[in-house]
Amino acid sequence: MKNSTAVRQNAQRLLSDLRALGTELEKVLENSASEVTENALGRIRDQFRSAQDRFSNVYGMAKEKTLAGAKYTDKVVRRKPYQSIAAAAGIGLLAGFLVGRAMGDD
């Protein structure tokens, strides 16, 4: 739960940074090319780097969680292969039933 909250917060910060970057770019584009200063371009570069850093953090955390889940699943399947097969078959039957039922309602 703690990791998912951190990922969600980082994703929200990333979106906020990207929105701020878009707003800054719109301001620059509204001005004529001769009025664009190094200061404005520097702010845009800083915001872009910040957004890149946040994206890297979100991606890294998601990758770690995915790998941890895959390792855990591998351990469980290796320890209890028959129970894993039965669980997968049960989930497949349930999903097939639900999809078939949804398709039949048309």
PDB file of C-alpha atoms in Angstrom:
ATOM      1  CA  MET A   1       0.000   0.000   0.000  1.00  0.00           C
ATOM      2  CA  LYS A   2       2.784   2.389   0.924  1.00  0.00           C
ATOM      3  CA  ASN A   3       4.540   1.887  -2.426  1.00  0.00           C
ATOM      4  CA  SER A   4       1.346   2.341  -4.432  1.00  0.00           C
ATOM      5  CA  THR A   5       0.682   5.616  -2.614  1.00  0.00           C
ATOM      6  CA  ALA A   6       4.204   6.811  -3.385  1.00  0.00           C
ATOM      7  CA  VAL A   7       3.824   5.813  -7.043  1.00  0.00           C
ATOM      8  CA  ARG A   8       0.477   7.604  -7.238  1.00  0.00           C
ATOM      9  CA  GLN A   9       1.932  10.756  -5.656  1.00  0.00           C
ATOM     10  CA  ASN A  10       4.935  10.708  -7.985  1.00  0.00           C
ATOM     11  CA  ALA A  11       2.656  10.251 -10.981  1.00  0.00           C
ATOM     12  CA  GLN A  12       0.523  13.191  -9.856  1.00  0.00           C
ATOM     13  CA  ARG A  13       3.629  15.347  -9.419  1.00  0.00           C
ATOM     14  CA  LEU A  14       4.799  14.303 -12.871  1.00  0.00           C
ATOM     15  CA  LEU A  15       1.477  15.326 -14.402  1.00  0.00           C
ATOM     16  CA  SER A  16       1.614  18.615 -12.536  1.00  0.00           C
ATOM     17  CA  ASP A  17       5.137  19.273 -13.823  1.00  0.00           C
ATOM     18  CA  LEU A  18       4.093  18.435 -17.368  1.00  0.00           C
ATOM     19  CA  ARG A  19       1.105  20.782 -17.130  1.00  0.00           C
ATOM     20  CA  ALA A  20       3.357  23.562 -15.839  1.00  0.00           C
ATOM     21  CA  LEU A  21       5.771  22.892 -18.683  1.00  0.00           C
ATOM     22  CA  GLY A  22       2.931  23.083 -21.196  1.00  0.00           C
ATOM     23  CA  THR A  23       1.736  26.379 -19.705  1.00  0.00           C
ATOM     24  CA  GLU A  24       5.241  27.809 -19.871  1.00  0.00           C
ATOM     25  CA  LEU A  25       5.611  26.687 -23.480  1.00  0.00           C
ATOM     26  CA  GLU A  26       2.313  28.329 -24.386  1.00  0.00           C
ATOM     27  CA  LYS A  27       3.529  31.594 -22.874  1.00  0.00           C
ATOM     28  CA  VAL A  28       6.735  31.421 -24.871  1.00  0.00           C
ATOM     29  CA  LEU A  29       4.884  30.640 -28.084  1.00  0.00           C
ATOM     30  CA  GLU A  30       2.522  33.568 -27.535  1.00  0.00           C
ATOM     31  CA  ASN A  31       5.466  35.948 -27.438  1.00  0.00           C
ATOM     32  CA  SER A  32       7.271  36.742 -30.626  1.00  0.00           C
ATOM     33  CA  ALA A  33      10.501  34.886 -31.294  1.00  0.00           C
ATOM     34  CA  SER A  34      12.580  37.999 -30.607  1.00  0.00           C
ATOM     35  CA  GLU A  35      11.105  38.358 -27.109  1.00  0.00           C
ATOM     36  CA  VAL A  36      12.059  34.844 -25.984  1.00  0.00           C
ATOM     37  CA  THR A  37      14.820  35.223 -23.444  1.00  0.00           C
ATOM     38  CA  GLU A  38      17.404  32.814 -22.134  1.00  0.00           C
ATOM     39  CA  ASN A  39      15.676  33.068 -18.765  1.00  0.00           C
ATOM     40  CA  ALA A  40      12.392  31.733 -20.176  1.00  0.00           C
ATOM     41  CA  LEU A  41      14.189  28.940 -22.002  1.00  0.00           C
ATOM     42  CA  GLY A  42      16.118  28.111 -18.829  1.00  0.00           C
ATOM     43  CA  ARG A  43      12.876  27.796 -16.843  1.00  0.00           C
ATOM     44  CA  ILE A  44      11.449  25.501 -19.509  1.00  0.00           C
ATOM     45  CA  ARG A  45      14.588  23.351 -19.466  1.00  0.00           C
ATOM     46  CA  ASP A  46      14.456  23.120 -15.665  1.00  0.00           C
ATOM     47  CA  GLN A  47      10.804  22.107 -15.678  1.00  0.00           C
ATOM     48  CA  PHE A  48      11.459  19.546 -18.394  1.00  0.00           C
ATOM     49  CA  ARG A  49      14.353  18.040 -16.417  1.00  0.00           C
ATOM     50  CA  SER A  50      12.175  17.919 -13.316  1.00  0.00           C
ATOM     51  CA  ALA A  51       9.437  16.125 -15.256  1.00  0.00           C
ATOM     52  CA  GLN A  52      12.011  13.682 -16.648  1.00  0.00           C
ATOM     53  CA  ASP A  53      13.302  12.952 -13.142  1.00  0.00           C
ATOM     54  CA  ARG A  54       9.804  12.334 -11.819  1.00  0.00           C
ATOM     55  CA  PHE A  55       9.013  10.052 -14.757  1.00  0.00           C
ATOM     56  CA  SER A  56      12.224   8.112 -14.118  1.00  0.00           C
ATOM     57  CA  ASN A  57      11.242   7.688 -10.460  1.00  0.00           C
ATOM     58  CA  VAL A  58       7.725   6.523 -11.306  1.00  0.00           C
ATOM     59  CA  TYR A  59       9.074   4.139 -13.941  1.00  0.00           C
ATOM     60  CA  GLY A  60      11.709   2.774 -11.570  1.00  0.00           C
ATOM     61  CA  MET A  61       9.215   2.143  -8.789  1.00  0.00           C
ATOM     62  CA  ALA A  62       6.771   0.470 -11.165  1.00  0.00           C
ATOM     63  CA  LYS A  63       9.553  -1.716 -12.558  1.00  0.00           C
ATOM     64  CA  GLU A  64      10.650  -2.756  -9.056  1.00  0.00           C
ATOM     65  CA  LYS A  65       7.089  -3.651  -8.053  1.00  0.00           C
ATOM     66  CA  THR A  66       6.581  -5.630 -11.249  1.00  0.00           C
ATOM     67  CA  LEU A  67       9.805  -7.588 -10.773  1.00  0.00           C
ATOM     68  CA  ALA A  68       9.003  -8.273  -7.104  1.00  0.00           C
ATOM     69  CA  GLY A  69       5.542  -9.542  -8.085  1.00  0.00           C
ATOM     70  CA  ALA A  70       6.994 -11.768 -10.799  1.00  0.00           C
ATOM     71  CA  LYS A  71       9.579 -13.243  -8.397  1.00  0.00           C
ATOM     72  CA  TYR A  72       6.925 -13.887  -5.772  1.00  0.00           C
ATOM     73  CA  THR A  73       4.653 -15.534  -8.330  1.00  0.00           C
ATOM     74  CA  ASP A  74       7.530 -17.708  -9.537  1.00  0.00           C
ATOM     75  CA  LYS A  75       8.246 -18.871  -5.964  1.00  0.00           C
ATOM     76  CA  VAL A  76       4.599 -19.716  -5.321  1.00  0.00           C
ATOM     77  CA  VAL A  77       4.207 -21.591  -8.606  1.00  0.00           C
ATOM     78  CA  ARG A  78       7.400 -23.584  -7.983  1.00  0.00           C
ATOM     79  CA  ARG A  79       6.348 -24.465  -4.412  1.00  0.00           C
ATOM     80  CA  LYS A  80       2.775 -25.441  -5.284  1.00  0.00           C
ATOM     81  CA  PRO A  81       2.524 -26.180  -9.011  1.00  0.00           C
ATOM     82  CA  TYR A  82      -0.750 -28.147  -8.929  1.00  0.00           C
ATOM     83  CA  GLN A  83      -2.547 -25.573  -6.806  1.00  0.00           C
ATOM     84  CA  SER A  84      -1.278 -22.854  -9.156  1.00  0.00           C
ATOM     85  CA  ILE A  85      -2.624 -24.713 -12.185  1.00  0.00           C
ATOM     86  CA  ALA A  86      -5.975 -25.189 -10.462  1.00  0.00           C
ATOM     87  CA  ALA A  87      -6.150 -21.499  -9.507  1.00  0.00           C
ATOM     88  CA  ALA A  88      -5.267 -20.404 -13.046  1.00  0.00           C
ATOM     89  CA  ALA A  89      -7.889 -22.740 -14.500  1.00  0.00           C
ATOM     90  CA  GLY A  90     -10.505 -21.443 -12.067  1.00  0.00           C
ATOM     91  CA  ILE A  91      -9.712 -17.832 -12.912  1.00  0.00           C
ATOM     92  CA  GLY A  92      -9.819 -18.673 -16.628  1.00  0.00           C
ATOM     93  CA  LEU A  93     -13.220 -20.334 -16.267  1.00  0.00           C
ATOM     94  CA  LEU A  94     -14.587 -17.399 -14.303  1.00  0.00           C
ATOM     95  CA  ALA A  95     -13.243 -14.885 -16.826  1.00  0.00           C
ATOM     96  CA  GLY A  96     -14.630 -16.952 -19.712  1.00  0.00           C
ATOM     97  CA  PHE A  97     -18.013 -17.165 -18.025  1.00  0.00           C
ATOM     98  CA  LEU A  98     -18.136 -13.403 -17.412  1.00  0.00           C
ATOM     99  CA  VAL A  99     -16.999 -12.522 -20.929  1.00  0.00           C
ATOM    100  CA  GLY A 100     -19.429 -15.000 -22.461  1.00  0.00           C
ATOM    101  CA  ARG A 101     -22.237 -13.612 -20.381  1.00  0.00           C
ATOM    102  CA  ALA A 102     -21.370 -10.026 -21.330  1.00  0.00           C
ATOM    103  CA  MET A 103     -21.212 -10.951 -25.019  1.00  0.00           C
ATOM    104  CA  GLY A 104     -24.531 -12.809 -24.793  1.00  0.00           C
ATOM    105  CA  ASP A 105     -26.356  -9.744 -23.393  1.00  0.00           C
ATOM    106  CA  ASP A 106     -26.083  -7.927 -26.730  1.00  0.00           C
TER     107      ASP A 106
END
